[in-house]
Coordinates of C-alpha atoms and ligand atoms in Angstrom, one line a residue:
X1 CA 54.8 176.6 2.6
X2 CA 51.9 174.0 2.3
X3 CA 54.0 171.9 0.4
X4 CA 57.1 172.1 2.7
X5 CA 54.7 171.1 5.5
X6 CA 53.6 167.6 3.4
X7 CA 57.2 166.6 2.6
X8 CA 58.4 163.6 4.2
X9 CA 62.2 163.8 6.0
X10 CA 64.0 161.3 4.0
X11 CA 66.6 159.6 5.6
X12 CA 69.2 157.4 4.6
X13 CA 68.5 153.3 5.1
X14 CA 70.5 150.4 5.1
X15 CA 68.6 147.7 2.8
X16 CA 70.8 144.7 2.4
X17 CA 74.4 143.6 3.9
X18 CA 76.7 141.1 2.7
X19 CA 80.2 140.3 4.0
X20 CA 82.9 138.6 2.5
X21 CA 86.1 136.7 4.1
X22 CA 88.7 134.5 2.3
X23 CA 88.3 131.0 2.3
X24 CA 92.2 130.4 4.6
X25 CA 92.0 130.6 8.0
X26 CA 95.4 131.7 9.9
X27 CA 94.6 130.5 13.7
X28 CA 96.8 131.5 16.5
X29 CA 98.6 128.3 16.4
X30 CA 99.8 128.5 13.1
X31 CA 100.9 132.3 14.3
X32 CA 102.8 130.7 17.2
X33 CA 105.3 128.6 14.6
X34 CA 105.8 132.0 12.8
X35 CA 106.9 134.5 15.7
X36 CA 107.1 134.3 19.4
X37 CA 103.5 134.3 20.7
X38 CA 100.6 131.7 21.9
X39 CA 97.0 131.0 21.7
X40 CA 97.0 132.0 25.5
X41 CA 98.6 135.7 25.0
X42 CA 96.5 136.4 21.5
X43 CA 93.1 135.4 23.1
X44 CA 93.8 136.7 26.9
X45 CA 95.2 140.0 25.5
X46 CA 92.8 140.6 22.2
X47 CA 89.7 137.8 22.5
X48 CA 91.2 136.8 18.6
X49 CA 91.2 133.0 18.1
X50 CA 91.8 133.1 14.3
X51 CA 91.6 135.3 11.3
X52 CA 91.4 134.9 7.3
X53 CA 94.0 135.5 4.8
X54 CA 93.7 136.6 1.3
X55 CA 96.5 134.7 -0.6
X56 CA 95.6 135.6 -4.1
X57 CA 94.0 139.0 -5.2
X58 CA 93.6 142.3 -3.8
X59 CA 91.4 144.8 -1.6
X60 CA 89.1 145.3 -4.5
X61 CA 88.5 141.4 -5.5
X62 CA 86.9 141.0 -1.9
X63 CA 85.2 144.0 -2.4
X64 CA 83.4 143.4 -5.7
X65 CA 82.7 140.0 -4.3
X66 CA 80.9 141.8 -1.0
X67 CA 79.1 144.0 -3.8
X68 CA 78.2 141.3 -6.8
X69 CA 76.9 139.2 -3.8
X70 CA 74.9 142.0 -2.1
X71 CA 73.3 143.4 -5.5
X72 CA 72.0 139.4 -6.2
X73 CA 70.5 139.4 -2.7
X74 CA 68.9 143.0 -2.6
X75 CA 67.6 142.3 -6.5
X76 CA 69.6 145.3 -7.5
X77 CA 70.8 146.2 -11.0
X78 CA 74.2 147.1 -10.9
X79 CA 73.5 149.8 -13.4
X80 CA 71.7 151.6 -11.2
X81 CA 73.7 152.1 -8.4
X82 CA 74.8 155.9 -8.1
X83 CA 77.4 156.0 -6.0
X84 CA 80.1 153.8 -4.4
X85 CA 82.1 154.5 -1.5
X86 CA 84.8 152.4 -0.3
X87 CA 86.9 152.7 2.7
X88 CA 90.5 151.2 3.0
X89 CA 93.9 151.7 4.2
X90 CA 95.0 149.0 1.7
X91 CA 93.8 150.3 -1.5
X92 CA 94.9 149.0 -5.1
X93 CA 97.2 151.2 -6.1
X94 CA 97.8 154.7 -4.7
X95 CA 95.7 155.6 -7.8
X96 CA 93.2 155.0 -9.7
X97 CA 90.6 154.5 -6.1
X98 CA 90.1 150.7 -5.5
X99 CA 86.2 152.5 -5.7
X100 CA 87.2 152.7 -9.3
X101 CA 88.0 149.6 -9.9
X102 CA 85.1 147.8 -7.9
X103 CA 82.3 149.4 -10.3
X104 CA 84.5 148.2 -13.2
X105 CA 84.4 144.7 -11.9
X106 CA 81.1 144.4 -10.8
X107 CA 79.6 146.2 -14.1
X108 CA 78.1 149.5 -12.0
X109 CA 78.6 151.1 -15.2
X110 CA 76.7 154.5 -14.3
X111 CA 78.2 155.0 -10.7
X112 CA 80.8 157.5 -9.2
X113 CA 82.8 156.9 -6.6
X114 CA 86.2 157.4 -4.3
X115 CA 87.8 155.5 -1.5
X116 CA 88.0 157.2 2.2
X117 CA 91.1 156.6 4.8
X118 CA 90.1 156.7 7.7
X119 CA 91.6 153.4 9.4
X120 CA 89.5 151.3 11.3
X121 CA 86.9 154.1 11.8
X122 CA 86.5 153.8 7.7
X123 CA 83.2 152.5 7.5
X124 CA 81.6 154.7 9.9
X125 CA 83.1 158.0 8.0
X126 CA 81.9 156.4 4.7
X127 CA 78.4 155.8 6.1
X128 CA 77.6 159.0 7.4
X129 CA 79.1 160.2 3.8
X130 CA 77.2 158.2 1.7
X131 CA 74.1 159.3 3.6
X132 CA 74.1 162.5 2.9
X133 CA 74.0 161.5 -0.5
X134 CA 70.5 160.0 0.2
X135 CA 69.3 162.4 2.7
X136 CA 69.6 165.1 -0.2
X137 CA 67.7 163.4 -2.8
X138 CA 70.5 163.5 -4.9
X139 CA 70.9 160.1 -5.3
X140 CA 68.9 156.8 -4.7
X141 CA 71.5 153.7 -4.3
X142 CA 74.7 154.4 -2.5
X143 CA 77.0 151.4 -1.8
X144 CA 79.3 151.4 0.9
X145 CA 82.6 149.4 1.6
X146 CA 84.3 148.8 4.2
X147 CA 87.3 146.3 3.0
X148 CA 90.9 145.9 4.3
X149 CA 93.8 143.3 3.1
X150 CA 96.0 143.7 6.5
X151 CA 97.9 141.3 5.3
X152 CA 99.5 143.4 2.9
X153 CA 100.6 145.7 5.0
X154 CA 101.5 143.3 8.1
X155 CA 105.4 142.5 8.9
X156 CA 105.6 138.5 9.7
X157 CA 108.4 139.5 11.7
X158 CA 106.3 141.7 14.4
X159 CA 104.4 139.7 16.6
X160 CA 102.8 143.0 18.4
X161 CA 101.1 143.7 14.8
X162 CA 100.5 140.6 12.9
X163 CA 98.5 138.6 15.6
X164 CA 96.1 141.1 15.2
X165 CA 94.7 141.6 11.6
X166 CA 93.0 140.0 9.1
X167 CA 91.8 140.1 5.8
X168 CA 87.8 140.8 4.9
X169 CA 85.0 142.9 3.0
X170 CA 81.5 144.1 4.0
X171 CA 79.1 146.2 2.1
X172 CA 76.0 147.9 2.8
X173 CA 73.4 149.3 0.2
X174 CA 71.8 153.1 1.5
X175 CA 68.3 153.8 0.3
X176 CA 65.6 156.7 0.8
X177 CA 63.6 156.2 3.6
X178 CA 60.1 157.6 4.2
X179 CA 59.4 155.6 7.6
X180 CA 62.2 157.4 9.4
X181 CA 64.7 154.3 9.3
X182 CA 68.2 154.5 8.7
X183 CA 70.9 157.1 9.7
X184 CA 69.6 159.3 12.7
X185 CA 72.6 160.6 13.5
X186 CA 76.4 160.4 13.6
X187 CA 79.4 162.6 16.0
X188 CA 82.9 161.9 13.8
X189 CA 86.1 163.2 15.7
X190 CA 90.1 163.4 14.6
X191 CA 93.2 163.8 16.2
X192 CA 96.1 163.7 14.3
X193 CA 98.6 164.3 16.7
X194 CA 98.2 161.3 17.1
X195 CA 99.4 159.5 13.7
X196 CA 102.4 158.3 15.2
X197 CA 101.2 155.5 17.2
X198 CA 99.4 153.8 14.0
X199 CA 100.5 154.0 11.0
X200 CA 102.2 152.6 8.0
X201 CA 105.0 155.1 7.8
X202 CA 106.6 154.5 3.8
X203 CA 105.6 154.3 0.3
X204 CA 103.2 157.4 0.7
X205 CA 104.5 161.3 -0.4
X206 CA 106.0 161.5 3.2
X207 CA 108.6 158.7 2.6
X208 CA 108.3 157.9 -1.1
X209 CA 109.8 154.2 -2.0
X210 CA 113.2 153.4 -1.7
X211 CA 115.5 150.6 -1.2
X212 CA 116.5 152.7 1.8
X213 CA 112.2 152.4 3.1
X214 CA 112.1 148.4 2.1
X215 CA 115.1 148.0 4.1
X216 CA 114.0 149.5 7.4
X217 CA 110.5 148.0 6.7
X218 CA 108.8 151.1 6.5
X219 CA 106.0 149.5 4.4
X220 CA 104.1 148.0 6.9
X221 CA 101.9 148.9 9.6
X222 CA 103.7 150.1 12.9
X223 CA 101.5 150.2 16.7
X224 CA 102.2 151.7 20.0
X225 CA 99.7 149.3 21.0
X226 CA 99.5 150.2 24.8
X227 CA 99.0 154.0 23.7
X228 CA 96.6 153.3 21.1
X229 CA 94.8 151.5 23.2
X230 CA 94.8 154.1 26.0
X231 CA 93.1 156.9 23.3
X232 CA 90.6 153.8 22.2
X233 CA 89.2 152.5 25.5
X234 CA 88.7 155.9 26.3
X235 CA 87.3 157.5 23.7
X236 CA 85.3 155.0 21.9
X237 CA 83.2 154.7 25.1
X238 CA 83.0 158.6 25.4
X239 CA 81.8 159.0 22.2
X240 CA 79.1 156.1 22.6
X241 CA 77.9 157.6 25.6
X242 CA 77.8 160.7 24.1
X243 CA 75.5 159.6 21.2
X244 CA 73.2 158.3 23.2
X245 CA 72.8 161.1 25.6
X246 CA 72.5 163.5 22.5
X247 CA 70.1 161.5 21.4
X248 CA 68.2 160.8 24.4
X249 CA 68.5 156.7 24.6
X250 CA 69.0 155.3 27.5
X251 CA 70.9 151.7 27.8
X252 CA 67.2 149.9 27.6
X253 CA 66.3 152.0 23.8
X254 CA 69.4 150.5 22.5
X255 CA 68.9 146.9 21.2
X256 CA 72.2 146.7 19.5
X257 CA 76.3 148.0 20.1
X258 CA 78.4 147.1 17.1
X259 CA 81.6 147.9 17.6
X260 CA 85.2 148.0 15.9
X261 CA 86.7 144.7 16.3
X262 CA 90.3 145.5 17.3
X263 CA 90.1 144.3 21.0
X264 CA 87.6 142.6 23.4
X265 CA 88.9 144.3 26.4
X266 CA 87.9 147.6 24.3
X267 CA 84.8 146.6 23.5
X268 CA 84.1 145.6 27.1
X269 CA 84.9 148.7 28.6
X270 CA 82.4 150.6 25.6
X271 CA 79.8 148.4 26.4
X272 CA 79.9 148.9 30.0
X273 CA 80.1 152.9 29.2
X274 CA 76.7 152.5 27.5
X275 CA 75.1 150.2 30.0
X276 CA 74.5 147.5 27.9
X277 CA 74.5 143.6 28.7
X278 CA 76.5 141.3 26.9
X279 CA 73.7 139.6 25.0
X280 CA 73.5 143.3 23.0
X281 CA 76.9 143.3 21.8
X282 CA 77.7 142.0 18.4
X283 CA 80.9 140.1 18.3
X284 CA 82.9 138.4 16.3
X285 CA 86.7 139.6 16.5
X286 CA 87.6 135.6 17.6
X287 CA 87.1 134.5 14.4
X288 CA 88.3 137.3 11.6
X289 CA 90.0 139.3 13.7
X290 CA 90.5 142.8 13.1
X291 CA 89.8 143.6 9.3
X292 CA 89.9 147.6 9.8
X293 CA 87.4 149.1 7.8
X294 CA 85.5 145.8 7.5
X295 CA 84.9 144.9 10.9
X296 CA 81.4 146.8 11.2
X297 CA 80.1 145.5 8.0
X298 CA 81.2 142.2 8.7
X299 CA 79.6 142.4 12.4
X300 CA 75.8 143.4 10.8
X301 CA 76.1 140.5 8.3
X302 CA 77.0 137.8 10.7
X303 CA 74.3 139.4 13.0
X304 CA 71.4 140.5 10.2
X305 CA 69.0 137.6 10.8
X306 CA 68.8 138.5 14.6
X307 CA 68.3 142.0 13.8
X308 CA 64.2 143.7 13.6
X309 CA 63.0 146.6 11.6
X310 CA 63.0 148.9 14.4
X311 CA 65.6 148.2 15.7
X312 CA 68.2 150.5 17.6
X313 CA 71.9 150.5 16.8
X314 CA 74.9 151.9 17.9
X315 CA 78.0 151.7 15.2
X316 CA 81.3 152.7 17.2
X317 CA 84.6 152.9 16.4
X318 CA 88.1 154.2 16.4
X319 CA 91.6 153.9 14.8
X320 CA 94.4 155.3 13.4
X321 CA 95.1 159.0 12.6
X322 CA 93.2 159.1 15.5
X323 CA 89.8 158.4 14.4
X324 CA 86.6 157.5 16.0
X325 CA 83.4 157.9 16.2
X326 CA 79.6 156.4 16.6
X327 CA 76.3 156.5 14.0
X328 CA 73.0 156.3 15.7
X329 CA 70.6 153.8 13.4
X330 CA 67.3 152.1 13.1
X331 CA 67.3 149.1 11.3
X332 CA 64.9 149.3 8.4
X333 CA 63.9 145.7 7.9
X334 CA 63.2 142.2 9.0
X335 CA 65.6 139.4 7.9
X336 CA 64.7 137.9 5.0
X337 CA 65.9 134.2 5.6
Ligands
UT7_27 O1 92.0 148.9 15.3 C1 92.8 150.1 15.4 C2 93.0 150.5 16.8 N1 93.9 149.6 17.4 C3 93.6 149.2 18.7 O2 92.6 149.5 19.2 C4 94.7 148.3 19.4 C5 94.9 148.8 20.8 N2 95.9 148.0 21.5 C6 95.7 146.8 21.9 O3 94.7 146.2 21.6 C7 96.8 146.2 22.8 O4 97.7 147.1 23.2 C8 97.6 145.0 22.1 C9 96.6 143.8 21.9 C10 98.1 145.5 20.8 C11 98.7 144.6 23.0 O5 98.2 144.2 24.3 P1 98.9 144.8 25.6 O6 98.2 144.2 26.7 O7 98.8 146.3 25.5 O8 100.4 144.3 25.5 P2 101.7 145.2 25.4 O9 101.9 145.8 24.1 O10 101.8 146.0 26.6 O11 102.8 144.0 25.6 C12 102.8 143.2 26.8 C13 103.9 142.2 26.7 C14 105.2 142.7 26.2 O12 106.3 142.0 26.8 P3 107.0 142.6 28.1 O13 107.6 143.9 27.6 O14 106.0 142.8 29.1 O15 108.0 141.6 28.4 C15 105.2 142.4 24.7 O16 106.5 142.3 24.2 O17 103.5 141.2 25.7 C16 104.5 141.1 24.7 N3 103.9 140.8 23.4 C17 103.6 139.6 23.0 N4 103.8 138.4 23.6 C18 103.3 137.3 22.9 C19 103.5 141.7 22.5 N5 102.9 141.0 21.4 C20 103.0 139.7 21.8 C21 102.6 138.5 21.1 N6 102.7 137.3 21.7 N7 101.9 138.5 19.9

């Protein structure tokens, strides 16, 4: 009894963050000499002003380059990484897991790992996975990535969809905690009755490939975007709100919103939900647009050298399936630059 009485709660930290975007940049004009759109409807309508493209390489290439980059700035070993988590819509291969293939690349010889669907709420499914990894004891160095190449899955000729993606990779390395930092807390939610309004309907077990699934494009992603975007205004500020009143933070406790990057007007109407003034919004759909299951990564490494041990965050989210979601966090350290 004594003993249980001494034990510290470990919780599950982020301790280093690195992001990685390809070096082309698609802007809205060059969009506008492809299909029938304009800088004026992408930015009034989404807030995007450009986005990057991956022209060589795949999901797991941007990835290992997140990874390799993040174990050089965290001092890390890549041999003693545990676990690695990576969540994608735009995997590999249907099998092996592009989590597979990242250790191979990066040399994280003695690590485990899978890939997680779940859209552009990825990285906040993975993150509240891989903590429970750390929050155990079981393991000691969890990576987890969020990485998406859109561009793989967009249709050229569908200016509703491929305005709005982008290509991009962020990591995050989990470690145990002893201060209380890290994961406090996380409320996940699915609705998939709702599949039909985003997804990428061919080349899975449902509608295997065919000439007959090429032919009516089937392979790329598909968006009822004013219905999606009905389910994501709503209930990405509900479930924000509802964090924070589980929690007990008011608007003036939370120093940070980071939200999925899909649409400004969405993460508006969140961070008006929450309370919260513009200045505490991390932001930065206008220049990769939205990357799915990279956008949250991508936000904390554009934003880590404002960010203070201590700090309170809100990670929010939501996508296809439906998925969404919000993890409550303190930030365990000071930037380092
Ligand atoms: O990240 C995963 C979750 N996804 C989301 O959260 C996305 C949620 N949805 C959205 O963000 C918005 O619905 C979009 C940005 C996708 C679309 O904005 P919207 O204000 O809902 O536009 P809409 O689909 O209602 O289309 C309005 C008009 C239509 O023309 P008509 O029918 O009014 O003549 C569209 O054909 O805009 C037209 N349109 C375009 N015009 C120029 C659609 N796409 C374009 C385009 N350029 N790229």
């Amino acid at each position: 009894m004594k003993l249980l009485v001494n034990m510290k709660k470990i919780t599950a930290a982020i301790t280093g963050v690195q992001g990685y975007v390809p070096e082309t940049i698609l802007s809205n004009e060059d969009l506008a000499k492809i299909v029938d759109t304009s800088d004026e409807w992408i930015t009034s309508r989404t807030g995007i002003k450009e986005r990057r493209i991956l022209k060589e390489g795949a999901s797991s290439d941007m990835a290992a380059e997140a990874a390799r980059q993040l174990l050089e700035k965290t001092g890390v070993d890549p041999l003693d990484i545990d676990l690695v988590l990576v969540a994608t819509v735009t995997p590999d291969y249907p099998f092996p897991s592009t989590a597979n293939v990242v250790c191979d690349k990066v040399g994280m010889k003695n690590a485990w790992g899978y890939d997680l669907i779940a859209a552009c709420s990825g990285f906040i499914y993975a993150l509240s996975t891989g903590a429970q990894f750390i929050e155990t004891g079981r393991h000691k160095k969890v990576l987890v990535i969020g990485v998406d190449k859109m561009t793989s899955i967009l249709d050229y000729q569908d200016r509703t969809t491929c305005v709005i993606f982008g290509d991009g990779a962020g990591a995050v390395l989990l470690e145990p905690n002893e201060e209380g930092l890290g994961v406090q807390d996380f409320i996940l939610r699915s609705d998939g009755s709702g599949r039909q309004y985003l997804i990428q309907p061919g080349g899975g077990s449902a509608n295997p490939p065919s000439h007959q699934t090429v032919d009516d494009r089937l392979h790329y992603v598909k968006q009822e975007g004013k219905q999606v975007f009905k389910f994501a205004v709503t209930n990405m500020a509900e479930v924000s709100a509802e964090i924070m009143e589980k929690n007990n933070l008011t608007s003036d406790d939370v120093d940070w919103l980071v939200p999925h990057q899909a649409n400004l007007r969405i993460i508006d109407a969140t961070a008006e939900r929450m309370g919260l003034s513009k200045e505490k919004v991390m932001i930065n759909i206008q220049k990769y647009g939205n990357t799915t299951a990279g956008t949250l990564p991508l936000c904390l490494w554009d934003y880590e050298d404002q960010l203070k041990k201590g700090d309170t965050l809100i990670l929010s989210a939501f996508g296809g399936g439906f998925t969404w979601g919000a993890v409550y966090l303190k930030w365990a350290y000071d930037s380092k630059k």
